[in-house]
């Protein structure tokens, strides 16, 4: 956690170092730097700093891979991770599709079913006219299922190339794998499953900006 102020960074670093078992010393340092604060105010600041530090560090990341079955690697399988995230979503799903094939049809049905149960689904797709499997999704779009299309820009080679799934504003998969057979089983693909509210919010912010700036259009 850096503020750009050397003295303040030293204080924050000391608070972090003293966080376990040395609360009184940290509060005294806060009051020494800001003499106008009361004991209660210094304690509140201490609690805010330690809570922010804990949240910043509450990030776990796991390797996710599509590899040949004969490989023995310490990584989650892309297929199992994607399916588990979508089937396990309880409130919200953000998902992108650069290349969607009929291989993904079963999970399309799951997304539709979840939206009908009040789980909010946002699906971002690259050039929907060239995608297979979106006809069914489009038939069920509504209050809880929104589909956004990136149709291109002045640069004919530009694309919505991100492969992301984020669920319940907590878990986010960022991967090279498409939602296709080869992406999930046939290719060699690598990705990361991140468990972090902060990262999930940042990912959601990116796509919210795409909507507000009309870079993607709702279908």
Coordinates of N, CA and C in Angstrom, one line a residue:
X1 N 0.9 -1.2 0.0 CA 0.0 0.0 0.0 C 0.9 1.2 0.0
X2 N 0.9 2.0 -1.1 CA 1.7 3.2 -1.2 C 0.9 4.4 -1.4
X3 N 1.2 5.5 -0.7 CA 0.5 6.8 -0.9 C 1.2 7.8 -1.7
X4 N 2.5 7.6 -1.9 CA 3.4 8.6 -2.6 C 4.0 9.5 -1.6
X5 N 3.7 9.4 -0.3 CA 4.3 10.2 0.7 C 5.1 9.3 1.6
X6 N 6.4 9.6 1.6 CA 7.4 8.6 2.2 C 7.1 8.5 3.7
X7 N 6.8 9.6 4.4 CA 6.6 9.5 5.8 C 5.3 8.8 6.1
X8 N 4.3 9.0 5.3 CA 3.0 8.3 5.6 C 3.2 6.8 5.2
X9 N 3.9 6.5 4.2 CA 4.2 5.1 3.8 C 4.9 4.4 5.0
X10 N 5.8 5.1 5.6 CA 6.5 4.5 6.7 C 5.6 4.2 7.9
X11 N 4.7 5.2 8.2 CA 3.7 5.0 9.2 C 2.7 3.8 8.9
X12 N 2.3 3.7 7.6 CA 1.4 2.6 7.2 C 2.1 1.3 7.3
X13 N 3.4 1.3 6.9 CA 4.2 0.1 7.0 C 4.4 -0.4 8.4
X14 N 4.5 0.6 9.3 CA 4.7 0.2 10.7 C 3.4 -0.3 11.3
X15 N 2.3 0.3 10.9 CA 1.0 -0.2 11.4 C 0.8 -1.6 10.9
X16 N 1.1 -1.9 9.6 CA 1.0 -3.2 9.1 C 1.9 -4.2 9.9
X17 N 3.1 -3.8 10.1 CA 4.0 -4.7 10.9 C 3.6 -4.9 12.3
X18 N 2.9 -3.9 12.9 CA 2.5 -4.0 14.3 C 1.0 -4.6 14.4
X19 N 0.4 -4.9 13.3 CA -1.0 -5.2 13.3 C -1.4 -6.3 14.2
X20 N -0.5 -7.3 14.4 CA -0.8 -8.4 15.4 C -0.1 -8.1 16.7
X21 N -0.9 -7.8 17.7 CA -0.3 -7.7 19.1 C 0.3 -6.4 19.5
X22 N 0.3 -5.4 18.6 CA 0.9 -4.1 19.0 C 0.0 -2.9 18.6
X23 N -1.3 -3.1 18.9 CA -2.2 -2.1 18.5 C -2.0 -0.8 19.2
X24 N -1.7 -0.8 20.5 CA -1.5 0.5 21.2 C -0.4 1.3 20.6
X25 N 0.7 0.6 20.2 CA 1.9 1.4 19.7 C 1.5 2.0 18.4
X26 N 0.7 1.3 17.5 CA 0.3 1.9 16.2 C -0.6 3.1 16.4
X27 N -1.6 3.0 17.4 CA -2.5 4.1 17.7 C -1.7 5.3 18.2
X28 N -0.7 5.0 19.0 CA 0.1 6.1 19.5 C 0.9 6.8 18.4
X29 N 1.3 6.1 17.4 CA 2.0 6.7 16.3 C 1.1 7.5 15.4
X30 N -0.1 7.1 15.3 CA -1.1 7.9 14.5 C -1.4 9.2 15.3
X31 N -1.6 9.1 16.6 CA -1.8 10.4 17.4 C -0.6 11.3 17.4
X32 N 0.6 10.7 17.3 CA 1.8 11.5 17.3 C 1.9 12.3 16.0
X33 N 1.5 11.6 14.9 CA 1.5 12.3 13.6 C 0.4 13.3 13.4
X34 N -0.8 13.0 14.0 CA -1.9 13.9 13.9 C -2.4 14.3 15.3
X35 N -1.7 15.2 15.9 CA -2.0 15.6 17.3 C -3.4 16.0 17.6
X36 N -4.1 16.5 16.6 CA -5.5 17.0 16.9 C -6.5 15.8 17.0
X37 N -6.1 14.6 16.7 CA -7.0 13.5 16.8 C -7.2 13.1 18.3
X38 N -8.5 12.7 18.5 CA -8.8 12.0 19.8 C -8.3 10.6 19.8
X39 N -8.3 10.0 21.0 CA -7.9 8.5 21.1 C -8.9 7.7 20.2
X40 N -10.2 8.1 20.3 CA -11.2 7.3 19.6 C -11.1 7.5 18.1
X41 N -10.8 8.7 17.6 CA -10.6 8.9 16.2 C -9.3 8.1 15.7
X42 N -8.3 8.1 16.5 CA -7.0 7.4 16.1 C -7.3 5.9 16.0
X43 N -8.1 5.4 16.9 CA -8.5 4.0 16.9 C -9.3 3.7 15.6
X44 N -10.2 4.6 15.2 CA -11.0 4.4 14.0 C -10.1 4.3 12.8
X45 N -9.2 5.2 12.7 CA -8.2 5.3 11.6 C -7.4 4.0 11.5
X46 N -7.0 3.5 12.7 CA -6.2 2.3 12.8 C -7.1 1.1 12.2
X47 N -8.3 1.0 12.6 CA -9.2 0.0 12.1 C -9.4 0.0 10.6
X48 N -9.6 1.2 10.1 CA -9.7 1.4 8.7 C -8.5 1.0 7.9
X49 N -7.3 1.3 8.4 CA -6.1 1.0 7.7 C -5.9 -0.5 7.7
X50 N -6.1 -1.1 8.9 CA -5.9 -2.6 9.0 C -6.9 -3.4 8.1
X51 N -8.1 -2.9 8.1 CA -9.2 -3.5 7.3 C -8.8 -3.4 5.8
X52 N -8.4 -2.2 5.4 CA -8.0 -2.0 4.0 C -6.8 -2.9 3.6
X53 N -5.9 -3.0 4.5 CA -4.7 -3.9 4.2 C -5.1 -5.3 4.1
X54 N -6.0 -5.8 5.0 CA -6.4 -7.2 4.9 C -7.2 -7.4 3.6
X55 N -8.0 -6.5 3.2 CA -8.8 -6.7 1.9 C -7.8 -6.7 0.8
X56 N -6.8 -5.8 0.8 CA -5.9 -5.8 -0.3 C -5.1 -7.1 -0.5
X57 N -4.9 -7.8 0.6 CA -4.1 -9.0 0.6 C -5.0 -10.3 0.4
X58 N -6.3 -10.1 0.5 CA -7.3 -11.2 0.4 C -7.5 -11.6 -1.0
X59 N -6.4 -11.9 -1.7 CA -6.5 -12.3 -3.1 C -5.8 -13.7 -3.2
X60 N -6.5 -14.7 -3.8 CA -5.8 -15.9 -4.1 C -6.0 -16.2 -5.6
X61 N -5.0 -16.8 -6.2 CA -5.0 -17.1 -7.6 C -4.5 -18.5 -7.8
X62 N -5.2 -19.2 -8.8 CA -5.0 -20.6 -9.1 C -4.8 -20.7 -10.6
X63 N -3.8 -21.5 -10.9 CA -3.5 -21.8 -12.4 C -4.6 -22.6 -12.9
X64 N -5.1 -22.3 -14.1 CA -6.2 -23.0 -14.8 C -5.6 -23.4 -16.2
X65 N -5.7 -24.6 -16.6 CA -5.1 -25.0 -17.9 C -5.9 -26.0 -18.7
X66 N -5.8 -25.9 -20.0 CA -6.2 -26.9 -20.9 C -5.0 -27.6 -21.4
X67 N -4.8 -28.8 -21.1 CA -3.6 -29.6 -21.5 C -4.0 -31.0 -22.0
X68 N -3.1 -31.7 -22.7 CA -3.4 -33.1 -23.0 C -3.6 -33.9 -21.8
X69 N -4.6 -34.9 -21.9 CA -4.9 -35.7 -20.7 C -3.7 -36.4 -20.1
X70 N -2.7 -36.7 -20.9 CA -1.5 -37.4 -20.4 C -0.7 -36.5 -19.5
X71 N -0.9 -35.2 -19.5 CA -0.1 -34.3 -18.7 C -0.4 -34.4 -17.2
X72 N 0.6 -34.3 -16.4 CA 0.4 -34.3 -14.9 C 0.8 -32.9 -14.5
X73 N -0.1 -32.0 -14.3 CA 0.2 -30.6 -13.9 C -0.6 -30.2 -12.7
X74 N 0.0 -29.3 -11.9 CA -0.8 -28.8 -10.7 C -1.6 -27.6 -11.2
X75 N -2.7 -27.9 -11.8 CA -3.6 -26.8 -12.3 C -5.0 -27.4 -12.4
X76 N -6.0 -26.5 -12.2 CA -7.4 -26.8 -12.4 C -7.6 -26.9 -13.9
X77 N -8.5 -27.8 -14.3 CA -8.9 -27.9 -15.7 C -9.8 -26.8 -16.1
X78 N -9.6 -26.3 -17.3 CA -10.4 -25.2 -17.8 C -11.8 -25.6 -17.9
X79 N -12.1 -26.7 -18.5 CA -13.5 -27.2 -18.6 C -14.2 -27.3 -17.3
X80 N -13.6 -27.9 -16.3 CA -14.2 -28.1 -15.0 C -14.4 -26.7 -14.3
X81 N -13.4 -25.8 -14.5 CA -13.5 -24.5 -13.8 C -14.6 -23.7 -14.4
X82 N -14.7 -23.7 -15.7 CA -15.8 -22.9 -16.4 C -17.2 -23.4 -16.0
X83 N -17.3 -24.8 -16.1 CA -18.6 -25.4 -15.7 C -19.0 -25.1 -14.3
X84 N -18.0 -25.3 -13.4 CA -18.2 -25.1 -12.0 C -18.6 -23.7 -11.6
X85 N -18.0 -22.7 -12.3 CA -18.3 -21.3 -12.0 C -19.7 -21.0 -12.4
X86 N -20.1 -21.4 -13.6 CA -21.4 -21.1 -14.2 C -22.5 -21.8 -13.4
X87 N -22.3 -23.1 -13.2 CA -23.3 -23.8 -12.4 C -23.4 -23.4 -11.0
X88 N -22.3 -22.9 -10.4 CA -22.3 -22.5 -9.0 C -22.7 -21.1 -8.7
X89 N -22.9 -20.3 -9.8 CA -23.2 -18.8 -9.6 C -24.6 -18.7 -8.9
X90 N -24.6 -17.8 -7.9 CA -25.8 -17.6 -7.1 C -26.5 -16.2 -7.3
X91 N -25.7 -15.3 -7.8 CA -26.3 -13.9 -7.9 C -26.0 -13.3 -9.3
X92 N -24.8 -13.5 -9.8 CA -24.3 -12.7 -11.0 C -23.3 -13.4 -11.8
X93 N -23.4 -13.3 -13.1 CA -22.5 -13.9 -14.0 C -22.1 -12.8 -15.1
X94 N -20.8 -12.6 -15.2 CA -20.3 -11.8 -16.4 C -19.5 -12.7 -17.2
X95 N -19.7 -12.8 -18.5 CA -19.0 -13.7 -19.3 C -18.8 -13.1 -20.7
X96 N -17.7 -13.5 -21.3 CA -17.4 -13.0 -22.7 C -17.3 -14.2 -23.6
X97 N -17.6 -13.9 -24.9 CA -17.5 -15.0 -25.9 C -16.8 -14.5 -27.2
X98 N -15.5 -14.7 -27.3 CA -14.9 -14.4 -28.6 C -15.2 -15.4 -29.6
X99 N -15.2 -16.6 -29.2 CA -15.6 -17.7 -30.1 C -16.4 -18.7 -29.4
X100 N -17.7 -18.8 -29.7 CA -18.6 -19.7 -29.0 C -19.1 -20.8 -30.0
X101 N -19.0 -22.0 -29.6 CA -19.4 -23.1 -30.5 C -20.5 -23.9 -29.8
X102 N -21.1 -24.9 -30.6 CA -22.1 -25.7 -30.1 C -21.7 -26.6 -28.9
X103 N -20.4 -26.7 -28.7 CA -19.8 -27.4 -27.6 C -20.3 -26.8 -26.3
X104 N -20.6 -25.5 -26.3 CA -21.0 -24.8 -25.1 C -22.5 -24.8 -24.9
X105 N -23.3 -25.6 -25.7 CA -24.7 -25.5 -25.7 C -25.3 -25.8 -24.3
X106 N -24.8 -26.8 -23.6 CA -25.4 -27.2 -22.3 C -25.3 -26.1 -21.3
X107 N -24.1 -25.4 -21.3 CA -24.0 -24.3 -20.4 C -24.8 -23.0 -20.8
X108 N -25.1 -22.9 -22.1 CA -26.0 -21.9 -22.6 C -27.4 -22.1 -21.9
X109 N -27.8 -23.3 -21.8 CA -29.0 -23.7 -21.2 C -29.0 -23.4 -19.7
X110 N -27.8 -23.6 -19.1 CA -27.7 -23.3 -17.6 C -27.8 -21.8 -17.4
X111 N -27.2 -21.0 -18.3 CA -27.2 -19.5 -18.2 C -28.7 -19.0 -18.3
X112 N -29.4 -19.6 -19.3 CA -30.8 -19.2 -19.5 C -31.6 -19.5 -18.2
X113 N -31.4 -20.8 -17.7 CA -32.1 -21.2 -16.5 C -31.9 -20.3 -15.3
X114 N -30.6 -20.0 -15.2 CA -30.2 -19.1 -14.0 C -30.9 -17.7 -14.2
X115 N -30.9 -17.2 -15.4 CA -31.5 -15.9 -15.6 C -33.0 -15.9 -15.3
X116 N -33.6 -17.0 -15.6 CA -35.0 -17.2 -15.3 C -35.3 -17.3 -13.8
X117 N -34.3 -17.6 -13.0 CA -34.4 -17.7 -11.6 C -34.0 -16.4 -10.9
X118 N -33.7 -15.4 -11.7 CA -33.3 -14.1 -11.1 C -31.9 -13.9 -10.9
X119 N -31.0 -14.7 -11.5 CA -29.6 -14.5 -11.4 C -29.2 -13.6 -12.6
X120 N -28.5 -12.5 -12.4 CA -28.2 -11.5 -13.4 C -27.1 -12.0 -14.3
X121 N -27.3 -12.1 -15.6 CA -26.3 -12.5 -16.5 C -26.0 -11.5 -17.5
X122 N -24.7 -11.1 -17.7 CA -24.3 -10.2 -18.7 C -23.3 -11.0 -19.6
X123 N -23.7 -11.1 -20.9 CA -22.8 -11.8 -21.9 C -22.3 -10.9 -22.9
X124 N -21.0 -10.8 -23.0 CA -20.4 -9.9 -24.0 C -19.8 -10.7 -25.1
X125 N -20.2 -10.4 -26.4 CA -19.8 -11.2 -27.5 C -19.1 -10.4 -28.6
X126 N -18.2 -11.0 -29.3 CA -17.5 -10.4 -30.4 C -18.2 -10.7 -31.7
X127 N -18.7 -9.7 -32.4 CA -19.3 -9.9 -33.7 C -20.3 -11.0 -33.7
X128 N -21.5 -10.8 -33.1 CA -22.5 -11.8 -32.9 C -22.9 -12.4 -34.2
X129 N -22.9 -11.7 -35.3 CA -23.3 -12.3 -36.6 C -22.5 -13.5 -37.1
X130 N -21.3 -13.6 -36.6 CA -20.4 -14.7 -36.9 C -20.3 -15.8 -35.9
X131 N -21.2 -15.7 -34.9 CA -21.2 -16.6 -33.8 C -22.3 -17.6 -33.9
X132 N -22.0 -18.9 -33.6 CA -23.0 -19.9 -33.5 C -23.5 -20.0 -32.1
X133 N -24.7 -20.3 -31.9 CA -25.2 -20.6 -30.5 C -25.8 -19.4 -29.8
X134 N -25.8 -18.2 -30.4 CA -26.4 -17.1 -29.8 C -27.8 -16.9 -30.1
X135 N -28.4 -17.5 -31.1 CA -29.8 -17.4 -31.4 C -30.7 -17.8 -30.2
X136 N -30.3 -18.9 -29.5 CA -31.1 -19.3 -28.4 C -31.0 -18.3 -27.2
X137 N -29.8 -17.9 -27.0 CA -29.6 -16.9 -25.9 C -30.4 -15.6 -26.2
X138 N -30.4 -15.2 -27.4 CA -31.1 -13.9 -27.7 C -32.6 -14.1 -27.5
X139 N -33.1 -15.3 -27.7 CA -34.6 -15.5 -27.5 C -35.0 -15.3 -26.1
X140 N -34.0 -15.5 -25.2 CA -34.4 -15.4 -23.8 C -33.8 -14.2 -23.1
X141 N -33.3 -13.2 -23.9 CA -32.8 -12.0 -23.2 C -34.0 -11.3 -22.6
X142 N -33.7 -10.6 -21.5 CA -34.7 -9.9 -20.8 C -34.2 -9.2 -19.6
X143 N -35.0 -9.1 -18.5 CA -34.6 -8.4 -17.3 C -33.3 -8.9 -16.7
X144 N -33.1 -10.2 -16.7 CA -31.9 -10.8 -16.0 C -30.9 -11.4 -17.0
X145 N -31.1 -11.3 -18.3 CA -30.2 -11.8 -19.3 C -29.9 -10.7 -20.3
X146 N -28.8 -10.1 -20.3 CA -28.4 -9.0 -21.2 C -27.2 -9.4 -22.1
X147 N -27.3 -9.2 -23.4 CA -26.3 -9.6 -24.3 C -25.8 -8.3 -25.0
X148 N -24.5 -8.2 -25.0 CA -23.8 -7.0 -25.6 C -22.9 -7.4 -26.7
X149 N -23.0 -6.7 -27.8 CA -22.2 -7.1 -29.0 C -21.1 -6.1 -29.3
X150 N -19.9 -6.5 -29.6 CA -18.8 -5.7 -30.1 C -18.8 -5.9 -31.6
X151 N -19.3 -5.0 -32.4 CA -19.4 -5.2 -33.8 C -18.1 -4.7 -34.6
X152 N -17.2 -4.1 -33.9 CA -15.9 -3.7 -34.5 C -15.8 -2.2 -34.4
X153 N -14.7 -1.7 -35.0 CA -14.4 -0.3 -35.0 C -13.8 0.1 -36.3
X154 N -13.2 1.3 -36.3 CA -12.5 1.7 -37.6 C -11.4 0.8 -37.9
X155 N -10.8 0.2 -36.9 CA -9.7 -0.8 -37.1 C -10.4 -2.1 -37.4
X156 N -10.3 -2.6 -38.6 CA -11.0 -3.8 -39.0 C -10.5 -5.0 -38.3
X157 N -9.3 -5.0 -37.7 CA -8.7 -6.1 -37.0 C -9.0 -6.1 -35.5
X158 N -9.6 -5.0 -35.0 CA -9.9 -4.9 -33.6 C -11.1 -5.9 -33.2
X159 N -11.0 -6.4 -32.0 CA -12.0 -7.4 -31.6 C -12.1 -7.4 -30.0
X160 N -13.2 -7.8 -29.6 CA -13.4 -8.1 -28.2 C -12.8 -9.5 -27.9
X161 N -11.5 -9.5 -27.6 CA -10.7 -10.7 -27.6 C -10.6 -11.3 -26.2
X162 N -11.1 -10.6 -25.1 CA -10.9 -11.0 -23.8 C -11.8 -12.3 -23.5
X163 N -11.2 -13.2 -22.8 CA -11.9 -14.4 -22.4 C -12.0 -14.4 -20.9
X164 N -13.2 -14.0 -20.4 CA -13.3 -13.7 -18.9 C -14.7 -14.3 -18.5
X165 N -14.7 -14.9 -17.3 CA -15.9 -15.3 -16.6 C -15.7 -14.8 -15.2
X166 N -16.7 -14.0 -14.7 CA -16.7 -13.5 -13.3 C -18.0 -13.8 -12.7
X167 N -18.0 -14.4 -11.5 CA -19.3 -14.8 -10.9 C -19.4 -14.2 -9.5
X168 N -20.6 -13.8 -9.1 CA -20.9 -13.3 -7.8 C -20.0 -12.2 -7.2
X169 N -19.4 -11.5 -8.2 CA -18.5 -10.4 -7.8 C -17.4 -10.9 -6.8
X170 N -16.9 -12.1 -7.0 CA -15.9 -12.7 -6.2 C -14.9 -13.5 -7.0
X171 N -15.3 -14.4 -7.8 CA -14.3 -15.2 -8.6 C -14.3 -14.8 -10.0
X172 N -13.0 -14.7 -10.5 CA -12.9 -14.3 -11.9 C -11.8 -15.2 -12.6
X173 N -12.3 -15.7 -13.7 CA -11.3 -16.5 -14.6 C -10.9 -15.7 -15.8
X174 N -9.6 -15.5 -15.9 CA -9.1 -14.8 -17.1 C -8.2 -15.8 -17.8
X175 N -8.5 -16.1 -19.0 CA -7.9 -17.2 -19.7 C -7.7 -17.0 -21.2
X176 N -6.9 -17.8 -21.8 CA -6.7 -17.7 -23.2 C -7.7 -18.6 -24.0
X177 N -8.5 -19.4 -23.2 CA -9.4 -20.4 -23.8 C -10.7 -19.8 -24.3
X178 N -11.1 -20.1 -25.5 CA -12.4 -19.8 -26.0 C -13.5 -20.8 -25.4
X179 N -14.7 -20.4 -25.6 CA -15.8 -21.3 -25.2 C -16.1 -22.3 -26.3
X180 N -15.2 -23.1 -26.6 CA -15.3 -24.1 -27.7 C -14.6 -25.4 -27.3
X181 N -14.8 -26.4 -28.1 CA -14.2 -27.7 -27.7 C -12.7 -27.5 -27.6
X182 N -12.0 -26.9 -28.6 CA -10.6 -26.8 -28.5 C -10.1 -26.0 -27.4
X183 N -10.9 -24.9 -27.1 CA -10.5 -24.0 -26.0 C -10.6 -24.8 -24.6
X184 N -11.6 -25.6 -24.5 CA -11.9 -26.3 -23.2 C -11.1 -27.6 -23.1
X185 N -10.9 -28.3 -24.2 CA -10.3 -29.6 -24.1 C -9.1 -29.9 -25.1
X186 N -9.2 -29.3 -26.3 CA -8.2 -29.7 -27.4 C -6.9 -29.0 -27.4
X187 N -7.0 -27.7 -27.1 CA -5.7 -26.9 -27.2 C -4.9 -27.0 -26.0
X188 N -3.8 -26.2 -26.0 CA -3.0 -25.9 -24.8 C -3.3 -24.5 -24.5
X189 N -4.0 -24.3 -23.3 CA -4.4 -22.9 -22.9 C -4.1 -22.7 -21.4
X190 N -3.8 -21.5 -21.1 CA -3.5 -21.2 -19.7 C -4.3 -20.0 -19.2
X191 N -4.7 -20.0 -18.0 CA -5.4 -18.9 -17.4 C -5.2 -18.9 -15.9
X192 N -5.9 -17.9 -15.3 CA -5.8 -17.8 -13.8 C -7.2 -17.6 -13.2
X193 N -7.5 -18.3 -12.2 CA -8.7 -18.1 -11.4 C -8.4 -17.3 -10.2
X194 N -9.0 -16.1 -10.1 CA -8.7 -15.1 -9.1 C -9.9 -15.0 -8.1
X195 N -9.6 -15.2 -6.9 CA -10.7 -15.1 -5.9 C -10.4 -13.8 -5.1
X196 N -11.2 -12.7 -5.5 CA -10.9 -11.4 -5.0 C -12.1 -10.5 -5.4
X197 N -12.8 -9.9 -4.4 CA -13.8 -9.0 -4.7 C -13.3 -7.7 -5.4
X198 N -12.1 -7.3 -5.0 CA -11.5 -6.1 -5.7 C -11.3 -6.4 -7.2
X199 N -10.7 -7.5 -7.5 CA -10.4 -7.8 -8.9 C -11.7 -7.9 -9.7
X200 N -12.7 -8.6 -9.1 CA -14.0 -8.8 -9.7 C -14.7 -7.5 -10.0
X201 N -14.6 -6.5 -9.1 CA -15.1 -5.2 -9.3 C -14.4 -4.5 -10.4
X202 N -13.1 -4.6 -10.4 CA -12.3 -3.9 -11.5 C -12.7 -4.5 -12.9
X203 N -12.9 -5.8 -13.0 CA -13.3 -6.4 -14.2 C -14.6 -5.9 -14.6
X204 N -15.6 -5.9 -13.7 CA -16.9 -5.4 -14.0 C -16.9 -3.9 -14.4
X205 N -16.0 -3.1 -13.8 CA -15.9 -1.7 -14.2 C -15.5 -1.6 -15.7
X206 N -14.5 -2.4 -16.1 CA -14.1 -2.4 -17.5 C -15.3 -2.5 -18.4
X207 N -16.1 -3.5 -18.2 CA -17.2 -3.8 -19.1 C -18.3 -2.8 -18.9
X208 N -18.5 -2.2 -17.7 CA -19.5 -1.1 -17.6 C -19.1 0.1 -18.4
X209 N -17.8 0.4 -18.5 CA -17.3 1.5 -19.3 C -17.5 1.2 -20.8
X210 N -17.4 -0.1 -21.2 CA -17.6 -0.4 -22.6 C -19.1 -0.1 -22.9
X211 N -20.0 -0.4 -22.0 CA -21.4 -0.1 -22.2 C -21.7 1.4 -22.3
X212 N -21.2 2.1 -21.3 CA -21.5 3.5 -21.2 C -20.9 4.3 -22.3
X213 N -19.7 3.9 -22.8 CA -19.1 4.6 -23.9 C -19.6 4.0 -25.3
X214 N -20.5 3.1 -25.3 CA -21.2 2.6 -26.5 C -20.2 1.9 -27.4
X215 N -19.2 1.3 -26.8 CA -18.2 0.5 -27.5 C -18.8 -0.9 -27.8
X216 N -19.7 -1.3 -26.9 CA -20.5 -2.5 -27.1 C -22.0 -2.0 -27.2
X217 N -22.8 -2.7 -27.9 CA -24.2 -2.4 -28.0 C -25.1 -3.5 -27.5
X218 N -26.1 -3.2 -26.7 CA -27.0 -4.3 -26.2 C -27.8 -4.8 -27.4
X219 N -28.0 -6.1 -27.4 CA -28.8 -6.7 -28.5 C -30.2 -6.7 -28.0

